[in-house]
XYZ file of C-alpha atoms in Angstrom:
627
model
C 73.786 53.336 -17.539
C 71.359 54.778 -20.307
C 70.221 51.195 -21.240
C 70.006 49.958 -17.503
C 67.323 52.662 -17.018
C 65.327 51.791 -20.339
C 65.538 48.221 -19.199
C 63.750 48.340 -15.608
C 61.301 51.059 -16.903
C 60.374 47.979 -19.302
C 59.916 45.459 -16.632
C 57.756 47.953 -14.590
C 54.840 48.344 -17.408
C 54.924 44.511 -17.792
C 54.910 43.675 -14.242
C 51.464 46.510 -14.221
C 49.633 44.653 -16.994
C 50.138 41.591 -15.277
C 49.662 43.103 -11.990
C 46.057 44.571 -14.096
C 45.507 41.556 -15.795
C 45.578 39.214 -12.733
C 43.172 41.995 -10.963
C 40.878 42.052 -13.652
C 40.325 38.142 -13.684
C 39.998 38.071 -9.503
C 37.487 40.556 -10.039
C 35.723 38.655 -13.064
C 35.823 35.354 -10.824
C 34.455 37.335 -7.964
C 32.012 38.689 -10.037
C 30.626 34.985 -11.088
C 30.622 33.643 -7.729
C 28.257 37.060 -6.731
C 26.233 36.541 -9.459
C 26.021 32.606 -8.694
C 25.533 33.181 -5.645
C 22.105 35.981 -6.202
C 21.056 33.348 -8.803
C 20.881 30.564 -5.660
C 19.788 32.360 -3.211
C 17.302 34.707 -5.184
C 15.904 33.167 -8.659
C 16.261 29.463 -7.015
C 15.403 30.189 -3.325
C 11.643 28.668 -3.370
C 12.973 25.468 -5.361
C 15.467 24.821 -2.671
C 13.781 25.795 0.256
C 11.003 23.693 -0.746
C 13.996 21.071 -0.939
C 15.400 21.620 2.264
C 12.346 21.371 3.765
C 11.454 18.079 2.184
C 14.372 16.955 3.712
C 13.466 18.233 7.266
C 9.984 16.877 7.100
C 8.476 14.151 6.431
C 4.789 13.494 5.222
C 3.450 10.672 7.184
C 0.035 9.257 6.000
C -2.562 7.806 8.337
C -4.771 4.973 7.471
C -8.521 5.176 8.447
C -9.957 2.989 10.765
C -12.104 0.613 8.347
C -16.139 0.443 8.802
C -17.693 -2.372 10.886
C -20.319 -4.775 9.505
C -22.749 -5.809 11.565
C -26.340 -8.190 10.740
C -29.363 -6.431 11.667
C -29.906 -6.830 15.149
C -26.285 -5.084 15.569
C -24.255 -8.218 16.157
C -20.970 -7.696 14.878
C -19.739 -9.474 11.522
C -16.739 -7.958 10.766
C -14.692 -5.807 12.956
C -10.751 -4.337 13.503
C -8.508 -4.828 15.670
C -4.862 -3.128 16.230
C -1.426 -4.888 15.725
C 1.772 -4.594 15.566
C 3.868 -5.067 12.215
C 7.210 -5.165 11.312
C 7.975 -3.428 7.657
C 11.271 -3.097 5.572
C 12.566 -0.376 3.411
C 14.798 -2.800 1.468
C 16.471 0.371 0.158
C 17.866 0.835 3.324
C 19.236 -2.382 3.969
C 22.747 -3.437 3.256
C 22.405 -7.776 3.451
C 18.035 -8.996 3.457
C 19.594 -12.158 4.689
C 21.420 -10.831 7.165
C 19.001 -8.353 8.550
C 16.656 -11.340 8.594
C 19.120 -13.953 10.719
C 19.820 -10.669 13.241
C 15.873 -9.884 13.687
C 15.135 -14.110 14.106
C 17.062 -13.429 17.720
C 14.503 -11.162 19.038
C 11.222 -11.664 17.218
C 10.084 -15.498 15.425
C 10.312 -16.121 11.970
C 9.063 -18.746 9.997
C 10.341 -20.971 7.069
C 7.096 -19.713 5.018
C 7.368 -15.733 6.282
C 11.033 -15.650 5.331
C 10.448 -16.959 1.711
C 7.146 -14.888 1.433
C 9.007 -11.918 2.532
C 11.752 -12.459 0.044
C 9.460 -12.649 -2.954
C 7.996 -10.125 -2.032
C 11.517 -8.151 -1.797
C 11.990 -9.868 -5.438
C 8.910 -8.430 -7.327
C 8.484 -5.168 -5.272
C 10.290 -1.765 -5.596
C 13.487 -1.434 -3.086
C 11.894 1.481 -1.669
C 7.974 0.085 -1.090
C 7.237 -1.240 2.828
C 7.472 -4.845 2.713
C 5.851 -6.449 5.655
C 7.908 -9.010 7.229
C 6.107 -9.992 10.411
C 2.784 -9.317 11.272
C 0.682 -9.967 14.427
C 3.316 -9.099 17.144
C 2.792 -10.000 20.837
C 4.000 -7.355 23.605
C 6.785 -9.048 24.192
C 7.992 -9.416 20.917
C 6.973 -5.686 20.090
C 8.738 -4.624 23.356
C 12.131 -6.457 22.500
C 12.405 -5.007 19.122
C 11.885 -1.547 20.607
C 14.769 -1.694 22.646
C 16.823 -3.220 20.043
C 15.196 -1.015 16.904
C 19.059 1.368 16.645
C 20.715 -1.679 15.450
C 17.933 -2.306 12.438
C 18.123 0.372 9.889
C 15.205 0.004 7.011
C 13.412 -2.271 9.741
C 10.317 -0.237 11.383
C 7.850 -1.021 14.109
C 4.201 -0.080 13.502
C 0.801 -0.727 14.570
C -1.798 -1.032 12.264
C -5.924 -1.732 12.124
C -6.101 -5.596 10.918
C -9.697 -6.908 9.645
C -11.299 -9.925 11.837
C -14.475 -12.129 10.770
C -15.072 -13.223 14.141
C -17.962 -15.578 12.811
C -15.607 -17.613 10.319
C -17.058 -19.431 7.803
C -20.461 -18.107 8.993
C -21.619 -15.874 6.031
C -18.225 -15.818 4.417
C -19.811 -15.620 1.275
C -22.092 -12.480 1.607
C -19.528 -10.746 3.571
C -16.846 -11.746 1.654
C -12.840 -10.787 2.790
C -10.259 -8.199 2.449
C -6.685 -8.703 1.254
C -3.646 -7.649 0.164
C -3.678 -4.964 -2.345
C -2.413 -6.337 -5.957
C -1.162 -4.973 -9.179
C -3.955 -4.994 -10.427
C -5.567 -3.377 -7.604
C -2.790 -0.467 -7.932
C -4.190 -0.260 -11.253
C -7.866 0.601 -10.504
C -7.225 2.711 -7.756
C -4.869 4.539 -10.458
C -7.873 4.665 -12.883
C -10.296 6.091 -10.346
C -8.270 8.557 -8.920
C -8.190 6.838 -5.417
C -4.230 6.066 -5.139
C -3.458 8.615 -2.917
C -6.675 7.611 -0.341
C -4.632 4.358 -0.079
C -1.503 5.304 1.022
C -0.358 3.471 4.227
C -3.254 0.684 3.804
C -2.564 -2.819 2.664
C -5.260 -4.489 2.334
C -8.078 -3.760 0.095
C -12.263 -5.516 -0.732
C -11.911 -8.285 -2.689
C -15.244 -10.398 -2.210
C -18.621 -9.751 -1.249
C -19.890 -7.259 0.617
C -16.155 -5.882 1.562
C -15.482 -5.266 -2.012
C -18.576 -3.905 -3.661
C -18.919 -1.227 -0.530
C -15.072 -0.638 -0.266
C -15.467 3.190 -1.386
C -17.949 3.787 1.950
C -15.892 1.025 4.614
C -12.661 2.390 3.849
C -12.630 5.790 4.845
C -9.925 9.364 4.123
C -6.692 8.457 4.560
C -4.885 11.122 7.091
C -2.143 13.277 7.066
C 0.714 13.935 9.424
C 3.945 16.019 8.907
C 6.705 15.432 11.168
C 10.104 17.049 11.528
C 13.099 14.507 11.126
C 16.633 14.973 11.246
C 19.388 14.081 8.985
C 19.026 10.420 9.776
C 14.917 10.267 9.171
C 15.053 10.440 13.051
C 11.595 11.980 13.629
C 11.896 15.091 16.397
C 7.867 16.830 16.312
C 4.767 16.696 14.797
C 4.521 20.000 13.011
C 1.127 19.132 11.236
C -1.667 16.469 11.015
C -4.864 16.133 9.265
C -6.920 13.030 11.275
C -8.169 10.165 9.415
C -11.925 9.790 8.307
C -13.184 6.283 9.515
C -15.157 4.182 7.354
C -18.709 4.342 7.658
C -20.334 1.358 9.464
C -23.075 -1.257 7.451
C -26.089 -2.532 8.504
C -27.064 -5.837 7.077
C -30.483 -7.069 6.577
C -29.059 -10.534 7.338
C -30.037 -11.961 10.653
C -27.511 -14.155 12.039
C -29.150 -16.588 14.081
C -31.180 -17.722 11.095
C -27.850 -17.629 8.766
C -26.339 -20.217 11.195
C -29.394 -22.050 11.715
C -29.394 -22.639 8.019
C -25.922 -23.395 7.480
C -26.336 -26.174 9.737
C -28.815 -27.609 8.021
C -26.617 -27.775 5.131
C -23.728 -29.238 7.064
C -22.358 -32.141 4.217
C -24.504 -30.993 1.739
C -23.692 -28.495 -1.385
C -26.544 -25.833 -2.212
C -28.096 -22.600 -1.394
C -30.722 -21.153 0.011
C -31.983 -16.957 0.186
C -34.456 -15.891 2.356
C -36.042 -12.235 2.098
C -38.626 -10.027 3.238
C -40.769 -9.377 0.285
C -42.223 -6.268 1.324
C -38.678 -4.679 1.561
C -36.476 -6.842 -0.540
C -34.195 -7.075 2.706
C -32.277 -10.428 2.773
C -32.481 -12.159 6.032
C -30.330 -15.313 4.824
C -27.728 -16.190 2.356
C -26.346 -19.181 2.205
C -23.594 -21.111 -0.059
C -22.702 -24.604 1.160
C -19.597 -25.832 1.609
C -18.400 -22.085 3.065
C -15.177 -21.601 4.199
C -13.293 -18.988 6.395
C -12.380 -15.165 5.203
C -9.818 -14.860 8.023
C -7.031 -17.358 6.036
C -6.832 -14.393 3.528
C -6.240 -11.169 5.198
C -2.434 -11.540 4.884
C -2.524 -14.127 2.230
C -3.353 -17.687 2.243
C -0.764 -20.036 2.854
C -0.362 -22.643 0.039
C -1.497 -25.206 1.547
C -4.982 -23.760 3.000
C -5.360 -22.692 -0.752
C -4.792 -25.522 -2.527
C -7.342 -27.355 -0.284
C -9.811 -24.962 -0.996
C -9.455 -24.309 -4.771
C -9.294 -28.317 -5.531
C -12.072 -29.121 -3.370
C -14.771 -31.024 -5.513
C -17.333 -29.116 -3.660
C -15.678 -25.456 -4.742
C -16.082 -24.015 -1.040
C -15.324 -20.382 -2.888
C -18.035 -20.488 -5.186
C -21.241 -18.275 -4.678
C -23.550 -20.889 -5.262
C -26.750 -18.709 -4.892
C -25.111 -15.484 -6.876
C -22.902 -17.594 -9.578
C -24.346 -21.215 -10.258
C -27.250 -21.367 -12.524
C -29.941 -24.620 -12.368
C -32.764 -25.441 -14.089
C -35.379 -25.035 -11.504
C -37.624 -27.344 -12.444
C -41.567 -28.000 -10.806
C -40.786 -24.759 -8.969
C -41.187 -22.918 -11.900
C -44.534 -23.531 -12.655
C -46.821 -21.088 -10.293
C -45.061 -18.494 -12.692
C -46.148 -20.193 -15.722
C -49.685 -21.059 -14.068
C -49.676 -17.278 -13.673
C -48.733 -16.457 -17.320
C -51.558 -18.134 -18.743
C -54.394 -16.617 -16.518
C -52.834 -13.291 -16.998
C -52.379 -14.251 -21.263
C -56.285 -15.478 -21.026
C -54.959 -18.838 -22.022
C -56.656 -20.718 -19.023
C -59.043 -20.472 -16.557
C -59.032 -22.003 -13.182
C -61.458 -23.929 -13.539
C -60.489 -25.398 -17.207
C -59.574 -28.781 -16.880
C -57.020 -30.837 -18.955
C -57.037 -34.764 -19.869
C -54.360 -35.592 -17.528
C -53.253 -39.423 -18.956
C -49.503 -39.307 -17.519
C -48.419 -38.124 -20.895
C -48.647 -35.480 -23.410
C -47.399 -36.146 -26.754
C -46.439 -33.247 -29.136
C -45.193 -33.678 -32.718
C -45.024 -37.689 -32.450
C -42.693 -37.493 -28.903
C -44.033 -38.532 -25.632
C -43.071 -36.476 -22.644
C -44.025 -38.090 -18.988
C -45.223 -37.118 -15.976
C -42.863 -37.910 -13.134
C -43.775 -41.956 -12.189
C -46.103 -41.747 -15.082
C -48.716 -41.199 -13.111
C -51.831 -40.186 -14.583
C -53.730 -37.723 -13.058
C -57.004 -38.136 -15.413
C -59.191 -34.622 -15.866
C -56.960 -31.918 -13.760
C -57.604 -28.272 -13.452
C -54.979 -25.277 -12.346
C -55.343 -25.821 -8.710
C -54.828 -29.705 -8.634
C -52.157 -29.485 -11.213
C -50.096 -27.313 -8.797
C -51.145 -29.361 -5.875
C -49.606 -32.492 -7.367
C -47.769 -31.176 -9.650
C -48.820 -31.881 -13.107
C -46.169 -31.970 -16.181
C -48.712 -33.233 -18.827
C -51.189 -29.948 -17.721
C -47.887 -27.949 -18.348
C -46.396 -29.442 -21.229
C -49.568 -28.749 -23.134
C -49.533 -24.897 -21.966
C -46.167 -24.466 -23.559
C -46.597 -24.262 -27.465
C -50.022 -22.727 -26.502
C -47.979 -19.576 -24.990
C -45.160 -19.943 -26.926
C -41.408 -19.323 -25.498
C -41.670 -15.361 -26.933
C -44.767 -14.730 -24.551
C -43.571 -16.827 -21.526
C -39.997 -15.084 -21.672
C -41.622 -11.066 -22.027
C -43.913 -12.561 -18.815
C -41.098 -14.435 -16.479
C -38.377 -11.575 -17.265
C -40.741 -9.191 -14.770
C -40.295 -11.362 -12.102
C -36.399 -11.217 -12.173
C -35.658 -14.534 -14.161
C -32.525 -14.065 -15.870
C -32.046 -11.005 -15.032
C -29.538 -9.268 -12.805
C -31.161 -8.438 -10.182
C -29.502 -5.448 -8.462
C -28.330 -7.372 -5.269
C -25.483 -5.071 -3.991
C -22.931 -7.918 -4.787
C -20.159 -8.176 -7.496
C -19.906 -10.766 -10.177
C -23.908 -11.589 -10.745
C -24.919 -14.206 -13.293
C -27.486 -13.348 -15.454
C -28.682 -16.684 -16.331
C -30.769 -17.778 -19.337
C -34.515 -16.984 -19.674
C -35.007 -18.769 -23.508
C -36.374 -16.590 -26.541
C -35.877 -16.996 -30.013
C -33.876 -14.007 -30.214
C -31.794 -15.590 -27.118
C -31.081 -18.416 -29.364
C -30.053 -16.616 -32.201
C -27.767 -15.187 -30.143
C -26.468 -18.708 -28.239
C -25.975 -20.841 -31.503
C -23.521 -19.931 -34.598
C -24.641 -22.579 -36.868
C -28.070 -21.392 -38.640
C -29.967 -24.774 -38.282
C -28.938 -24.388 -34.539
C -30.657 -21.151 -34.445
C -34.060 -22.392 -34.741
C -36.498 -22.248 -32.163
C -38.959 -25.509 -32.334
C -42.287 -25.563 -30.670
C -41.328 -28.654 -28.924
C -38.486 -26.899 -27.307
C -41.009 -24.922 -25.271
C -42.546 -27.801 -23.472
C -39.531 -28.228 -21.928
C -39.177 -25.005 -21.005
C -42.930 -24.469 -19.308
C -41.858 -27.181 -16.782
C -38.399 -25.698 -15.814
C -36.609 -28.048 -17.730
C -34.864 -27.435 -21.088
C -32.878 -24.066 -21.421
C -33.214 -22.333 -18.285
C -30.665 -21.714 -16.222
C -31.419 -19.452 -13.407
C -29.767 -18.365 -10.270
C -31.128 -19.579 -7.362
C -31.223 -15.853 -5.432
C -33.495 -15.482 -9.237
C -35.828 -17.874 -7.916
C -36.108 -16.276 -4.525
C -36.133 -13.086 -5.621
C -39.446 -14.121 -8.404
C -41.271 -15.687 -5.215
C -40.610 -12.734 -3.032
C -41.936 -10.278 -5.690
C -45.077 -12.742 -6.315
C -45.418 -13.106 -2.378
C -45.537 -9.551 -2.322
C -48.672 -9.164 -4.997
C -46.043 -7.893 -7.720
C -44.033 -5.404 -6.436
C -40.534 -5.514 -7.147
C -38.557 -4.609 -4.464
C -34.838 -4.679 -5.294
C -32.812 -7.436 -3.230
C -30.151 -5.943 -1.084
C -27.875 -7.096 1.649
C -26.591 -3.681 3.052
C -30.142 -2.018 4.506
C -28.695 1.083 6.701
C -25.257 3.096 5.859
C -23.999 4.707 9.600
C -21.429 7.678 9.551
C -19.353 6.609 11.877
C -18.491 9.971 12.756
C -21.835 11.805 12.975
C -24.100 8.288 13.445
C -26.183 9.894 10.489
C -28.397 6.412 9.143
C -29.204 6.141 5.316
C -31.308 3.223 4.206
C -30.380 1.891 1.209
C -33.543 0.549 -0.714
C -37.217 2.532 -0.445
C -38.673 2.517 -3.100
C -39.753 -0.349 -5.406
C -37.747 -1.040 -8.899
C -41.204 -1.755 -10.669
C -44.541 -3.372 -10.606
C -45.590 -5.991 -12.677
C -49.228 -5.446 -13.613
C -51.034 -8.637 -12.222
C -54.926 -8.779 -12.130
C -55.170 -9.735 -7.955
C -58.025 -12.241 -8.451
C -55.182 -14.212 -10.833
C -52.002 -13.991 -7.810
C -55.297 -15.179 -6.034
C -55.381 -18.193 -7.613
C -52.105 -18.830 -7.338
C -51.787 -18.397 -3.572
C -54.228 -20.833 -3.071
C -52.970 -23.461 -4.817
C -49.457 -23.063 -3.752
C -51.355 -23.350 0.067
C -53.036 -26.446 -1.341
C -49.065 -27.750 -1.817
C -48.575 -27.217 1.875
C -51.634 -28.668 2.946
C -52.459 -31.467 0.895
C -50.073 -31.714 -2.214
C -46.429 -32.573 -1.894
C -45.091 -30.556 0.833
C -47.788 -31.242 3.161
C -45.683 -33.762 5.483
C -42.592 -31.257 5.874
C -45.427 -28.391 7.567
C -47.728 -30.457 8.788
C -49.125 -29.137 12.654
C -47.283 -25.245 11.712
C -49.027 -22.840 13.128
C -48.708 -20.524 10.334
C -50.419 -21.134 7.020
C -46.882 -21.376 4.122
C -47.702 -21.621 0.585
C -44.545 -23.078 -1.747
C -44.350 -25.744 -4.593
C -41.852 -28.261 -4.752
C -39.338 -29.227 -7.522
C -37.048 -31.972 -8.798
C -34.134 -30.907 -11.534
C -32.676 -33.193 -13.517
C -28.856 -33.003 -13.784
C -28.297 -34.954 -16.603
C -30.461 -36.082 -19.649
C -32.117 -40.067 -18.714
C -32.646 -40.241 -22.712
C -35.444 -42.329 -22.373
C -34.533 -44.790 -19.578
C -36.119 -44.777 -15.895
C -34.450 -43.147 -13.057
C -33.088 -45.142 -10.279
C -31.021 -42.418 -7.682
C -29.565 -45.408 -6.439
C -27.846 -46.750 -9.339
C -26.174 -43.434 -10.598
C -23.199 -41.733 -9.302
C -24.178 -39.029 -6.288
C -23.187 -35.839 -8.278
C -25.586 -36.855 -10.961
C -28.756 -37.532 -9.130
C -31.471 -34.847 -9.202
C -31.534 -31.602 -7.704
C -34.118 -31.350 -5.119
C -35.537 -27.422 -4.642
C -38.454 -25.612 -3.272
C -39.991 -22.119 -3.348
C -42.173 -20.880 -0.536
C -43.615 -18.074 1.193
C -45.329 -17.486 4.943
C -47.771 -16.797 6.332
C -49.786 -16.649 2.873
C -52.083 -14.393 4.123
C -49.460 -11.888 4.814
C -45.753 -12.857 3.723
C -43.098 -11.801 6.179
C -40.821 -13.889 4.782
C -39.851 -15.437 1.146
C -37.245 -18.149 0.372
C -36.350 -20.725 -2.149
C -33.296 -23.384 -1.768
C -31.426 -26.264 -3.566
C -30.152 -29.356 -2.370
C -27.635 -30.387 -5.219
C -28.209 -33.955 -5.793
C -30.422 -34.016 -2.902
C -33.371 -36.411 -4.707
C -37.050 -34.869 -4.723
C -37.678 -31.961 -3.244
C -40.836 -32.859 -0.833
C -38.602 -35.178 0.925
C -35.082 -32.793 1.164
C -35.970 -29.657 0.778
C -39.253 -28.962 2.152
C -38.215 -30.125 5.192
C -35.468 -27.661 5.311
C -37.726 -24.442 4.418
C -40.032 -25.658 7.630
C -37.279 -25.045 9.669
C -36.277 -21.758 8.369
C -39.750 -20.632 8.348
C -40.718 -21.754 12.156
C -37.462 -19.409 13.271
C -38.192 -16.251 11.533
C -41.890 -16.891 12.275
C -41.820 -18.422 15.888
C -43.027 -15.369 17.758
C -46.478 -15.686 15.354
C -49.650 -15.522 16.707
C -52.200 -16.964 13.783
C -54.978 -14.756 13.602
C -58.378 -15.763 15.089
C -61.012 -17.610 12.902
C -63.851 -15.753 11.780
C -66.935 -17.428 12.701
C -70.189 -17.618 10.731
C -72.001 -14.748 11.729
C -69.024 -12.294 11.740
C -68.448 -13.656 8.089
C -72.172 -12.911 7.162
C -72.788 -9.248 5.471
């Protein structure tokens, strides 16, 4: 009985310390799951609330509308329109190639947009917008709408897409936007501009669209929109509105752009025209062009390979990117150089036999024609090598490069394009430069009488050469060559003009530009160009020049019996009226022959459209002349 007693008494204390024990670790656990909980909900609550509402909205951004470009009587260049586009999250898609057989039922799909879009899916991130299908009619877009629950990953969208409306028309000055690349991502990374671009596709990548991309393409927007679990969007709780890109102005004119690219229809060169009294560019042409609409969603292969193996290189910038020797046109600047050096006079006259010979070598007038006793003015007029070659070792390459660079020969010269050649204006220390080999380096004096005719080293652009005649048009100033002339906000139609001011002035005696003027007038009316304006009723002054593509070593050309690429290069340089330029130009025909007979012709017709509203002024008779 005694034992019983001490037995259950026993049991009771164990069954309390377990009974204390369990109550102690429900109370520990409850006591962790309190403090877990006030560790969530109080020391964590901004990092998930943040969270959860990342997860309820849904930051939306909104591309800007991107500036218009339009030429200077407001005729529109390059414009937007709105589209519809079909993107893919791939992320969110369980089979690409079956998403892409369901979506060919309702909307067409192409051999080439299926394989495009699946390299695309290949070298892009799974959770980047791939477009699949652009340019959507209202049918299409209306179909898909109705049928969008069954596509998950696949959205409908419109979006602003970029439209040259005049083609090939200025394609070069303009230029085309694209889609944005790697390397693209990269820059914008660089600059700090990534974020602007968020929703946009397509970015600048020539001309005009590229080197003013900051100002066309606008401040990307904002929206914030409440979704649901499924990305279902239910309200717009918040949106910042996008900033349009501001609108440009071109000094380009259009009609005399098309004009001019018609005269260059089969033919490779370039011509630029400008105002010399504002540097404004009223023409700009590259021949062959070709159109900037076949890039805005990527050029198909074959359109590409057509134009990138084209022996006529439709995408180069002939006036901005090729360099020529410029030949007879050159040599009002040199003319110039030696009044301005003191080395001649106007009325100085050289022995003109159809040769001058310089350290035992015989260089040639063109024909070997001799032109006997010849002063400034005649040699212009018929353009005189021999009274040329002589001037060279007089003014030496040193002097004649210091003189030239002024006028913008290979130089850049601040055009608001991308990608610029700079050309070569000869100097000793140029050479140096050019040549490794030390016996390369050398400059010889007979060099330079290549160089006074246009000939030898120089390589200039041809906007160089239009830019120099402009600037000597326009008694020295140097007004920097621009394309964009007005900036408009397109929100508050504020207008800022570009170019005001002039870069510099080159310090030229007026009696000496004088000199010049009339002899480049005596070119028109009774030298080499004087068939091409003959019965204008404006007075033009310009010189004529032949290049030679390729060296005759000795032998007599004959354009007929060499190949067509390698015959000359026929140019000209001219401005009108001389008495008071409104208008500057200078143009190549590659492998066009002489330039009195090819391009001359062409300026006249450039020169009686800008200048057909002209009224010459009246003649002064005698007595109004007398003091």
């Amino acid at each position: 009985m005694f034992e019983f007693k001490k037995t259950s008494k026993a049991q009771k204390r164990k069954i309390l310390v377990r009974a204390i024990v369990a109550a102690s670790f429900v109370l520990v656990c409850f006591g962790l799951l309190a403090a877990r909980l006030w560790y969530l909900q109080v020391v964590r609550f901004e990092g998930f609330s943040a969270r959860a509402e990342a997860n309820r909205i849904t930051v939306m951004p909104i591309p800007p509308r991107r500036g218009e470009i339009v030429d200077r009587n407001g005729v529109v260049l390059a414009r937007n329109y709105r589209d519809y586009t079909l993107v893919v999250t791939p992320a969110k898609v369980k089979n690409i190639e079956q998403l892409l057989d369901d979506i060919s039922e309702l909307v067409y799909l192409g051999p080439t947009q299926r394989k495009r879009f699946l390299q695309q899916v290949q070298q892009s991130s799974r959770y980047t917008q791939i477009p699949l299908r652009n340019n959507l009619n209202e049918t299409e877009a209306a179909w898909f709408a109705a049928n969008a629950y069954r596509f998950e990953g696949v959205e409908l969208s419109a979006r602003w897409v970029r439209e040259y409306p005049y083609g090939k028309t200025a394609a070069h000055v303009i230029g085309y936007v694209g889609r944005i690349s790697e390397a693209d991502l990269e820059q914008l990374e660089e600059s700090g501009q990534t974020g602007n671009y968020r929703g946009t596709s397509t970015i600048g990548k020539k001309g005009i669209e590229k080197t003013w991309e900051s100002v066309l393409h606008g401040q990307t927007g904002l929206e914030e929109v409440e979704v649901t679990a499924t990305g279902r969007p239910v309200r717009t709780l918040h949106r910042i509105d996008p900033v349009p890109g501001s609108d440009l102005v071109l000094s380009l004119d259009i009609g005399l752009q098309q004009m001019a690219e018609q005269e260059y229809e089969g033919r490779r060169g370039a011509l630029v025209a400008i105002d010399p009294k504002s540097g404004e560019i009223l023409a700009f042409v590259s021949a062959p062009s070709f159109d900037p609409n076949l890039f805005i969603d990527g050029i198909d292969v074959d359109n590409w390979r057509e134009l990138n193996e084209s022996p006529d290189f439709p995408l180069l910038n002939r006036p901005l990117y090729s360099t020529y020797p410029i030949g007879s046109t050159y040599k009002p600047f040199v003319a110039l150089a030696a009044l301005e050096m003191g080395l001649r006079t106007p009325s100085q006259r050289i022995s003109d036999p159809g040769f001058y010979e310089f350290g035992g070598q015989k260089f040639r007038n063109a024909g070997s024609v001799a032109y006997g006793p010849t002063d400034m003015h005649r040699a212009l007029v018929v353009s005189s090598d021999t009274y040329f070659y002589s001037l060279g070792p007089e003014m030496g390459v040193n002097a004649l490069h210091d003189f030239s660079s002024q006028f913008g020969f290979g130089q850049i010269t601040g055009i608001d394009l991308d990608g610029e050649k700079k050309g070569i204006l000869p100097s000793t220390d140029w050479k140096q430069r050019a040549f490794k080999k030390p016996e390369q380096q050398r400059w010889y004096a007979g060099e330079t009488v290549s160089v006074a005719v246009g000939q030898g080293y120089n390589a200039f652009t041809l906007l160089q050469l239009a830019q120099a005649t402009a600037v000597l048009a326009n008694g020295g100033t140097y007004m920097r060559p621009h394309l964009v002339d007005i900036v408009r906000n397109a929100q508050t139609g504020l207008l800022e003009q570009t170019v005001t001011e002039p870069s510099h002035v080159v310090p030229l005696k007026r009696a000496n530009v004088d000199v010049i003027n009339r002899a480049l007038v005596g070119v028109v009316n009774e030298g080499t160009a004087r068939r091409a304006f003959a019965g204008a009723k404006y007075q033009a002054a310009g010189k004529t020049g032949t290049a030679q593509v390729y060296s005759l070593r000795g032998a007599k050309y004959d354009a007929s019996a060499v190949d067509e690429r390698l015959r000359d290069h026929a140019l000209f340089m001219a401005y009108a009226p001389a008495e008071n330029p409104k208008i500057a130009l200078a143009l190549i025909i590659e492998n066009g022959g002489w330039g009195s007979t090819a391009a001359a012709p062409l300026a006249r017709k450039v020169f009686d459209y800008w200048l057909r509203d002209y009224v010459p002024p009246a003649p002064v008779s005698a007595s109004e002349g007398r003091p």
